[in-house]
Short mmCIF file of C-alpha atoms and ligand atoms in Angstrom, two decimals:
data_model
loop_
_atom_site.label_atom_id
_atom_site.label_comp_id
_atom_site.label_asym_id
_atom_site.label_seq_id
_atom_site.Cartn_x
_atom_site.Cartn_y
_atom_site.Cartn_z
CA UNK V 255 233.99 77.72 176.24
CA UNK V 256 231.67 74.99 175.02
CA UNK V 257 229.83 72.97 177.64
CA UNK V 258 228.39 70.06 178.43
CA UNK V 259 224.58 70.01 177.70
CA UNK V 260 222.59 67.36 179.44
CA UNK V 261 218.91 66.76 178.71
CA UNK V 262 216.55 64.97 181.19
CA UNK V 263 213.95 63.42 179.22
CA UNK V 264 211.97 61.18 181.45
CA UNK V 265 209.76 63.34 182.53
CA UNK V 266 209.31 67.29 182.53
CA UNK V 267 212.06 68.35 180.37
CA UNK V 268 215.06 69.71 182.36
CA UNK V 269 217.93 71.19 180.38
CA UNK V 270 221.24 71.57 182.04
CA UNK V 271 224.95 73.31 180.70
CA UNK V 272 227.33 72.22 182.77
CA UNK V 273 225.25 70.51 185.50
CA UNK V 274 223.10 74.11 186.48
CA UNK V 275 220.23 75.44 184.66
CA UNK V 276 220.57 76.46 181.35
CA UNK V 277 220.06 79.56 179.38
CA UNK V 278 216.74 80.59 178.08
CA UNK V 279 217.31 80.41 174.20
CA UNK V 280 218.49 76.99 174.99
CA UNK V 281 215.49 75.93 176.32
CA UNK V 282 213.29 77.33 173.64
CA UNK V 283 210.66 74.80 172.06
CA UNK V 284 212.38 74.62 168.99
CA UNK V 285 215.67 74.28 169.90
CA UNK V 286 215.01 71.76 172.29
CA UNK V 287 212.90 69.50 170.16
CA UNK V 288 216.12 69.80 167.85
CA UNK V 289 218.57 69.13 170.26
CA UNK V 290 217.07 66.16 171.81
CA UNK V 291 215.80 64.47 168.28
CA UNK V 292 218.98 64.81 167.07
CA UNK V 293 220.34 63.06 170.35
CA UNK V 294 217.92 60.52 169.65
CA UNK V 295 218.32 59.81 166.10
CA UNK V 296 220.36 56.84 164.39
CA UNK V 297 224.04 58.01 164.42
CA UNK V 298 223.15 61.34 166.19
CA UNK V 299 222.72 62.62 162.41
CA UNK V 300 220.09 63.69 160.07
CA UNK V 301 219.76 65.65 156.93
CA UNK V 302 218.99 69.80 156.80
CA UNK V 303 215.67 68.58 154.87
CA UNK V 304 214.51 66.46 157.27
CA UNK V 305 215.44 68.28 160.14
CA UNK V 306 213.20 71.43 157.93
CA UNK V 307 210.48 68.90 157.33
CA UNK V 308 210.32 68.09 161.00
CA UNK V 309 209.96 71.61 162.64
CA UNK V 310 209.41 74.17 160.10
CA UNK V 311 207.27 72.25 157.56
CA UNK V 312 205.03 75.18 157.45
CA UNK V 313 207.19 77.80 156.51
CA UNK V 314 208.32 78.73 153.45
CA UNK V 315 211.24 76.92 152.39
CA UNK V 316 213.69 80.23 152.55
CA UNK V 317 212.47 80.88 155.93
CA UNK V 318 212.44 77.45 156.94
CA UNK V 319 216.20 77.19 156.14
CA UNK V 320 217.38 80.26 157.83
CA UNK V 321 215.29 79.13 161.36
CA UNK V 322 217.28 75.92 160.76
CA UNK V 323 220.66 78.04 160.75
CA UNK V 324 219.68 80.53 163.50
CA UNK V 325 219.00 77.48 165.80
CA UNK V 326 221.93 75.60 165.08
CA UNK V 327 224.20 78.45 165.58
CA UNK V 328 222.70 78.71 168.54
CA UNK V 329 223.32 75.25 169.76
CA UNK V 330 226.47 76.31 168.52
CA UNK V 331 227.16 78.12 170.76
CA UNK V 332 226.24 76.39 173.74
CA UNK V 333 227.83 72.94 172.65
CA UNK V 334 230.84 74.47 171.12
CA UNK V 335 231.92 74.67 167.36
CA UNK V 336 233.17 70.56 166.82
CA UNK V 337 229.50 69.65 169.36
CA UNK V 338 227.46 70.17 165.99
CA UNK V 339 229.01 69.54 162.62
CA UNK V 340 227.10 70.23 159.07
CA UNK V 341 228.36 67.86 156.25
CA UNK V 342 227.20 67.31 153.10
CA UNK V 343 223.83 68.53 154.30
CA UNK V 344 224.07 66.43 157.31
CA UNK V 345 223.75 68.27 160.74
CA UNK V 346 225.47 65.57 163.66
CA UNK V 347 225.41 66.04 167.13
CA UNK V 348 228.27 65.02 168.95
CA UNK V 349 228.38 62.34 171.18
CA UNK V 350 229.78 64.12 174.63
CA UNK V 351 228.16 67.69 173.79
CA UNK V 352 224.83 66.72 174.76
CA UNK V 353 223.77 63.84 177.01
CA UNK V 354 220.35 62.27 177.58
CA UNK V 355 218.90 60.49 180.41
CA UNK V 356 217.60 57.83 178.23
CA UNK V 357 221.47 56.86 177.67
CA UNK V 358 221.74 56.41 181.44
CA UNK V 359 218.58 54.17 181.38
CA UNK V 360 219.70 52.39 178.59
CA UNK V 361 222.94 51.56 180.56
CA UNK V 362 221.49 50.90 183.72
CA UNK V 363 218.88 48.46 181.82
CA UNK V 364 221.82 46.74 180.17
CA UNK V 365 223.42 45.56 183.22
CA UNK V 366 219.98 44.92 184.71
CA UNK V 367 220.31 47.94 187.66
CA UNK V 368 217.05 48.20 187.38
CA UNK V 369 216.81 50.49 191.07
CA UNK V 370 219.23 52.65 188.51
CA UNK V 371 217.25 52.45 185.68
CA UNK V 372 213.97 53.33 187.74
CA UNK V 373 215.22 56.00 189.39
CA UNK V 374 215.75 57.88 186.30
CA UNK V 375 212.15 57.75 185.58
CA UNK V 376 209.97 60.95 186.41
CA UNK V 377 207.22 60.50 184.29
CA UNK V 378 206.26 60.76 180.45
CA UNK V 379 209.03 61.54 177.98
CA UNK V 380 209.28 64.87 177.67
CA UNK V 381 206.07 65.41 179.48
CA UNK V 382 204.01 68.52 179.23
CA UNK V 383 206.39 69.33 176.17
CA UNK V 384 205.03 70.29 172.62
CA UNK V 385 205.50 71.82 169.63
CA UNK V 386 202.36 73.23 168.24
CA UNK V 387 202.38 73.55 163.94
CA UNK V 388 204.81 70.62 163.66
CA UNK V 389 202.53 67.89 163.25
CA UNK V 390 205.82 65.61 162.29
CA UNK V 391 207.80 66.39 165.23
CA UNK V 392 204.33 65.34 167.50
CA UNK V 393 204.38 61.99 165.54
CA UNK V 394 207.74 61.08 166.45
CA UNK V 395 206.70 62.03 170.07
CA UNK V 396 204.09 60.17 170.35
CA UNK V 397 206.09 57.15 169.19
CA UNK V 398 209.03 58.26 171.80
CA UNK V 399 206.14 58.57 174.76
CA UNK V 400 204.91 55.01 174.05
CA UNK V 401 208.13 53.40 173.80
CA UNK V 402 209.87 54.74 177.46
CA UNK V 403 206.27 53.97 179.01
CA UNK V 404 206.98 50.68 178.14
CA UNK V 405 210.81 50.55 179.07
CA UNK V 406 209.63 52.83 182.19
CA UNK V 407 206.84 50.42 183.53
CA UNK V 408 209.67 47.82 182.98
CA UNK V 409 212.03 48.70 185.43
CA UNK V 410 209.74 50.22 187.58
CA UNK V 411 208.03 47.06 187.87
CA UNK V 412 211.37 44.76 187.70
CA UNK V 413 212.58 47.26 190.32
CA UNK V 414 209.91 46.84 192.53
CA UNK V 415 209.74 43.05 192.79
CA UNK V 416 213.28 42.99 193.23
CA UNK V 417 212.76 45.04 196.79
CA UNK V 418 210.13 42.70 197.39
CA UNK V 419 212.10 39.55 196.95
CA UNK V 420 214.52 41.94 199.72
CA UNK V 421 211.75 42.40 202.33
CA UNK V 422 211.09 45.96 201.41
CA UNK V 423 207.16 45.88 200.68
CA UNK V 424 206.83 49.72 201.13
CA UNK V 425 209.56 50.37 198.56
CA UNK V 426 208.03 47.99 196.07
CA UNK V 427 204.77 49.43 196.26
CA UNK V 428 205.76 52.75 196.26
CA UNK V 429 207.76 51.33 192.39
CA UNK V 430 204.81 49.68 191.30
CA UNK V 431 202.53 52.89 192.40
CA UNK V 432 204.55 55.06 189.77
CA UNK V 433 204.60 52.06 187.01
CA UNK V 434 200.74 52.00 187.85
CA UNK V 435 201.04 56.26 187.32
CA UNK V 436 202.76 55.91 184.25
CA UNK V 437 200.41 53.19 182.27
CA UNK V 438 196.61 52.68 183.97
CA UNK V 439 196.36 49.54 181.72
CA UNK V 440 199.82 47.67 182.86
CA UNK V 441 198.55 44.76 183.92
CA UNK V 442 202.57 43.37 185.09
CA UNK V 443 202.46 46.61 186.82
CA UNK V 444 198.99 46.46 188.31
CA UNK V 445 199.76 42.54 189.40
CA UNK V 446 202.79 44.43 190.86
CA UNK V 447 201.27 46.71 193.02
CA UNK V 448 198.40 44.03 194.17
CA UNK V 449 201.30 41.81 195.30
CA UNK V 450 203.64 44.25 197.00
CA UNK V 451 199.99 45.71 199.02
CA UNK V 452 199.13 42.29 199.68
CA UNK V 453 202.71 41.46 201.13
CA UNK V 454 202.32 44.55 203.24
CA UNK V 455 199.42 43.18 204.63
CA UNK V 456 196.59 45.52 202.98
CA UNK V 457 194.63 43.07 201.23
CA UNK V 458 191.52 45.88 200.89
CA UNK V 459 194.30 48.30 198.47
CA UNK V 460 195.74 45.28 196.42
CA UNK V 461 191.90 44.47 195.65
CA UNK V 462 191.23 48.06 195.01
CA UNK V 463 194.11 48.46 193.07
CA UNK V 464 192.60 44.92 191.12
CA UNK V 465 189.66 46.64 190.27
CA UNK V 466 190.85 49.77 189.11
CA UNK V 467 192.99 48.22 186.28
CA UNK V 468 189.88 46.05 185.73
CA UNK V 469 187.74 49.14 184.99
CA UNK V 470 190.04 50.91 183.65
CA UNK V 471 190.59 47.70 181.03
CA UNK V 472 186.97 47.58 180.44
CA UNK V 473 186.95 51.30 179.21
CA UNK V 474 190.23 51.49 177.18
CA UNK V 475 190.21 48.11 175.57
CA UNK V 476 186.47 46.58 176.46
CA UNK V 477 188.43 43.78 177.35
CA UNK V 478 188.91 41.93 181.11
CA UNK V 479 192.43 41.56 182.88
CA UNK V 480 194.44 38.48 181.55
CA UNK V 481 193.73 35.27 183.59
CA UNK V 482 196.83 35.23 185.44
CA UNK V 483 195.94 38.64 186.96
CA UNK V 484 192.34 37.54 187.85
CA UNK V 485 194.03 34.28 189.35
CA UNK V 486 196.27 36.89 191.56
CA UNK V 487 193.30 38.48 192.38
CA UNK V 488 191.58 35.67 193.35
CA UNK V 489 194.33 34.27 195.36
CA UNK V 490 194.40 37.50 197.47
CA UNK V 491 190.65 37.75 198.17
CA UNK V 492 190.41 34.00 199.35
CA UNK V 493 193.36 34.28 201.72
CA UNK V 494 193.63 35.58 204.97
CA UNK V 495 196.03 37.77 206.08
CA UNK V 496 198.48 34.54 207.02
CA UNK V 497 200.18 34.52 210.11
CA UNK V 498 201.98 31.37 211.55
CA UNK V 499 199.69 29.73 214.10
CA UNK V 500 200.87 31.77 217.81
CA UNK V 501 201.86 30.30 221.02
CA UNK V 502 198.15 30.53 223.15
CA UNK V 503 199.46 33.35 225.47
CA UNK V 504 199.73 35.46 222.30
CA UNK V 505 197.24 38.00 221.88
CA UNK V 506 194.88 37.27 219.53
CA UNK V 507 194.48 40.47 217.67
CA UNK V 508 195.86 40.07 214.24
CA UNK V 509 197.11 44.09 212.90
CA UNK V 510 195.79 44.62 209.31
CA UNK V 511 198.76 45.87 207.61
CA UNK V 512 201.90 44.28 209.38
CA UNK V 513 204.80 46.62 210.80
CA UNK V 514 207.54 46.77 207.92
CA UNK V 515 210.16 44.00 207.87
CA UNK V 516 213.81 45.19 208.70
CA UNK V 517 216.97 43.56 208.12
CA UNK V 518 215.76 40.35 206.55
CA UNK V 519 217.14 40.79 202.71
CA UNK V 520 220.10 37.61 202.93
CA UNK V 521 217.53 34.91 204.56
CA UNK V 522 214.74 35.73 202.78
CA UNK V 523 216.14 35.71 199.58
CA UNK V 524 217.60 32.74 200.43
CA UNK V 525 214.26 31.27 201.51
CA UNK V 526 212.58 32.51 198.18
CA UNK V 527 215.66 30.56 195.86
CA UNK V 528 214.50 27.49 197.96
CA UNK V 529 210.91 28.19 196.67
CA UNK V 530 211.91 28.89 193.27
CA UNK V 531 213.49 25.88 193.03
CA UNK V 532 210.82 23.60 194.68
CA UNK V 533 208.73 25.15 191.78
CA UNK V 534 210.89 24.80 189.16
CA UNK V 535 211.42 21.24 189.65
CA UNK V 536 208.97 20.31 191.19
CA UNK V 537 210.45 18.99 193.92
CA UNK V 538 211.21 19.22 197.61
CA UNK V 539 213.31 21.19 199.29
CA UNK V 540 213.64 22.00 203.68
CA UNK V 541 214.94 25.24 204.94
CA UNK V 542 215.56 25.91 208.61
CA UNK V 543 215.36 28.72 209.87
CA UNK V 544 216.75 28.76 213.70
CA UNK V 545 217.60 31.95 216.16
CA UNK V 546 217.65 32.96 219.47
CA UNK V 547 213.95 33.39 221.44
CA UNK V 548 212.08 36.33 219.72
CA UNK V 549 214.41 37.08 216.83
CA UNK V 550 212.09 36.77 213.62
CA UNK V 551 211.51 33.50 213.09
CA UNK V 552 208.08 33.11 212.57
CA UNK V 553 208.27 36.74 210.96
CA UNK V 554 210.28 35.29 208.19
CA UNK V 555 208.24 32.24 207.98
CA UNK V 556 205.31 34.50 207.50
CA UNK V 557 207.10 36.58 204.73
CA UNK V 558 207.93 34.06 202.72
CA UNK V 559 204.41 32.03 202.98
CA UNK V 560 202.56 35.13 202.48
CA UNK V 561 205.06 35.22 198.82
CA UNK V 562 204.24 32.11 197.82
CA UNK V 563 200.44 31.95 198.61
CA UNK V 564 200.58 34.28 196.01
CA UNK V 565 202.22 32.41 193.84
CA UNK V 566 199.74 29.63 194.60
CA UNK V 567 201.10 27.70 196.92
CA UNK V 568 199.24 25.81 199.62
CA UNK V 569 200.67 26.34 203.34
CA UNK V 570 199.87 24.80 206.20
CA UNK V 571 201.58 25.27 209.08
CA UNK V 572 201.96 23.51 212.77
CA UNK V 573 203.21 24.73 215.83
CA UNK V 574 204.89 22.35 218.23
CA UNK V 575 204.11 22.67 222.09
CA UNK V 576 205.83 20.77 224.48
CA UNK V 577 202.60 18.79 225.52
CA UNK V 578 201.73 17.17 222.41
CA UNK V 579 205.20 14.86 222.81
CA UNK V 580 202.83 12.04 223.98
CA UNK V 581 199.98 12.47 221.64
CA UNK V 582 201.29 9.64 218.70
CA UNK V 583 200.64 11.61 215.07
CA UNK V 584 200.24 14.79 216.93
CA UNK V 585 202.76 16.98 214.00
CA UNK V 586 200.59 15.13 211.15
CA UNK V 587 197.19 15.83 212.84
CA UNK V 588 198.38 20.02 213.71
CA UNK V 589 198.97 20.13 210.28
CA UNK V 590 195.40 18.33 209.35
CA UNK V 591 193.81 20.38 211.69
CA UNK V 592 195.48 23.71 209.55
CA UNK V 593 194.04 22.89 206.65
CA UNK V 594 195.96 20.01 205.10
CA UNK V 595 192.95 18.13 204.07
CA UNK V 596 191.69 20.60 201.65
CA UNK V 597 195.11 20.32 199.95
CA UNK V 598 195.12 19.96 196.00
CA UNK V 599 195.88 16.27 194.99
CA UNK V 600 195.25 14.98 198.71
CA UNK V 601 193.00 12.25 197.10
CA UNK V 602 195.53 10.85 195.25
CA UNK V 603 197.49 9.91 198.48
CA UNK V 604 197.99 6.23 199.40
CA UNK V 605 194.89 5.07 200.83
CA UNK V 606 196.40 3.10 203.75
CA UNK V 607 198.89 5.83 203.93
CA UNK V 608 195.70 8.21 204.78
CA UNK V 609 193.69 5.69 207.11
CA UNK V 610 196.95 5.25 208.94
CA UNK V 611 196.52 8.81 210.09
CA UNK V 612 193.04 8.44 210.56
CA UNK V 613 193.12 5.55 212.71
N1 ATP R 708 212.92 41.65 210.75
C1 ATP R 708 211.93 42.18 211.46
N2 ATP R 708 211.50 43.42 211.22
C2 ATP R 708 210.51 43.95 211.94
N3 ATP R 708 209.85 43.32 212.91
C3 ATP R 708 210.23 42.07 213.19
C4 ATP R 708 211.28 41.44 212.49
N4 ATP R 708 211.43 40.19 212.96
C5 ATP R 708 210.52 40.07 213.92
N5 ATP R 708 209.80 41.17 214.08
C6 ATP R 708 208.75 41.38 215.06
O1 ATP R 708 209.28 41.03 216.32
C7 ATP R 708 208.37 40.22 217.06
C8 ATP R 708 208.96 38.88 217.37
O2 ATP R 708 209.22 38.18 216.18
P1 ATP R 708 208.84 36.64 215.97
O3 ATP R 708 207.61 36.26 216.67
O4 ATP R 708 208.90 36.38 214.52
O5 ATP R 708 210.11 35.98 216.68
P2 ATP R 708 210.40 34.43 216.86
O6 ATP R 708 211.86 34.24 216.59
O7 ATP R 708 209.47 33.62 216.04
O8 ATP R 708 210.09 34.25 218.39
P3 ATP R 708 209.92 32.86 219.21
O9 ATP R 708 211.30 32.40 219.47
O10 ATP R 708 209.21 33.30 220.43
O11 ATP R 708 209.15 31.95 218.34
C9 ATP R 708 207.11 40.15 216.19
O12 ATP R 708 206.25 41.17 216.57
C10 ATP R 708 207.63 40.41 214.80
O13 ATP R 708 206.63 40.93 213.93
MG1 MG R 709 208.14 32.11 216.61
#
């Protein structure tokens, strides 16, 4: 009975017939690097020659052809008579005897499930995996290992700001941790990690994880990270891990990295699409966010200014008490007193408008 053979690529090779492990001569080098090139070829096809050129370039040519045979008989086997079909000296695979991983990805990609596509991912194509005297064959994997690094880092990365945007810091950084794992010199998936460490409130990894691409750069390339990573970089050594200014009675002890954020995804992606927009524009835009006593307000406020600081915005907050009703100005003059006057383009303001407040 023919089976279905299913190959997982992205990362140390796993062959499976019919979902459980398979048989030994299936999982020999040869027959391996055969099945899964000619998975991966155009039209699941290729000629006997190249397929001879690819893996048994150094034998003699009788040999060579024979090895060819053996091994396709054996996939034979396995994948069932009509699963591999010679033709005019054409060997094809067919499409539902043997299924890659990479199809999955490419699927999951294509409707932009990048959690999917990401969790496919276990580290280099075919990792570990070689085929020594087939200098052709290592050619085409070298091409194949650069190519799903790339796609990999993608949706790893895409993945991981998409559970940031959801209030899931740890999950993003754990995504951008195996992008990071996967290329050293990513700098969308170094900028990645620094953002999803500095959202979670440990400012001393996203800087370490800052410099680490930057020496890393420095040795691979002899090059320095790309402004807009320096300007991240920047942007999360000059700020402060922001909190929204507390009512006095609050303790004043600030924790370094901030308890995770649960339950938050709807409001703050809704918060973030009011961002994105006031960005976009520019222009202004108000969100409210109201609740009971001790629900999360100022937890969500925090979220969403610490996500925007970083992508330079300038906050300043004010806190309203009760006993400033009186005091005329008092909202305008909080908000001076937090840091308003150092804002960008502040100059530019109306001068009466500004000696108004002043007065
Ligand atoms: N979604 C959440 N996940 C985890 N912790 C949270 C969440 N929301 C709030 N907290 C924590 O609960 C506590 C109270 O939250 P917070 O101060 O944001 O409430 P609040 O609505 O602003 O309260 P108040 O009405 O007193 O202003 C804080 O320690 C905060 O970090
Ligand atoms: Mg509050």
């Amino acid at each position: 009975m023919p089976g279905v053979i299913t190959c997982n690529t992205l990362g140390p090779v796993q062959v499976l017939l019919d979902g459980t492990a398979a048989p030994r001569e299936l999982q020999w080098r040869k027959h391996l690097a055969l099945l899964v090139y000619l998975a991966r070829s155009p039209k699941r096809a290729r000629t006997r020659e190249h397929l001879i050129g690819l893996l048994w370039g150094d034998k003699p040519e009788e040999n060579a052809r024979r090895s060819l045979s053996v091994a396709l008989e054996l996939l034979r086997r396995f994948a069932g008579k009509s699963g591999i079909t010679t033709d005019h000296g054409q060997v094809r695979l067919a499409p539902d005897a043997a299924r890659l991983d990479t199809e999955r990805f490419e699927e999951a990609a294509g409707r932009q499930d990048w959690g999917a596509a990401a969790a496919l991912v276990a580290g280099e194509f075919l990792e570990g995996f070689a085929v020594p005297g087939a200098p052709e064959f290592e050619h085409w994997l070298t091409a194949e290992r650069s190519l799903w690094r790339e796609r990999a880092v993608e949706a790893l990365a895409r993945h991981a700001a998409a559970l940031l945007t959801r209030g899931d810091a740890a999950g993003a950084v754990d995504a951008a941790h195996r992008a990071v794992d996967l290329d050293r010199t990513s700098e969308s998936a170094a900028r990645m990690l620094m953002r999803g460490l500095a959202v979670a409130g440990d400012r001393g990894a996203a800087l370490e994880a800052h410099a680490q691409l930057t020496a890393r750069l420095e040795e691979v390339i002899g090059a320095a990270p790309a402004t807009e990573t320096q300007t991240l970089a920047d942007r999360i050594r000059s700020a402060r891990a922001w909190r929204a200014p507390s009512a006095p009675s609050r303790s004043p002890t600030v924790p370094l990295r901030r308890a995770p954020l649960i339950g938050r995804e709807a409001p703050l992606t809704r918060l973030l699409e009011v961002w994105a927009a006031c960005r976009q524009g520019p222009r202004s835009g108000i969100a409210v966010i109201a609740g009971d006593v001790g629900l999360g307000k100022t937890r969500l406020l925090e979220e969403l200014v610490t996500r925007a600081r970083l992508d330079g915005a300038f906050a300043v907050t004010v806190r309203s008490v009760e006993a400033d009703r009186a005091v005329p100005w008092s909202g305008l003059l909080g908000l001076a007193r937090g840091g308003l006057g150092e804002a960008p383009g502040l100059a530019a303001a109306p001068a009466g408008a500004l000696a108004a407040v002043a007065g």
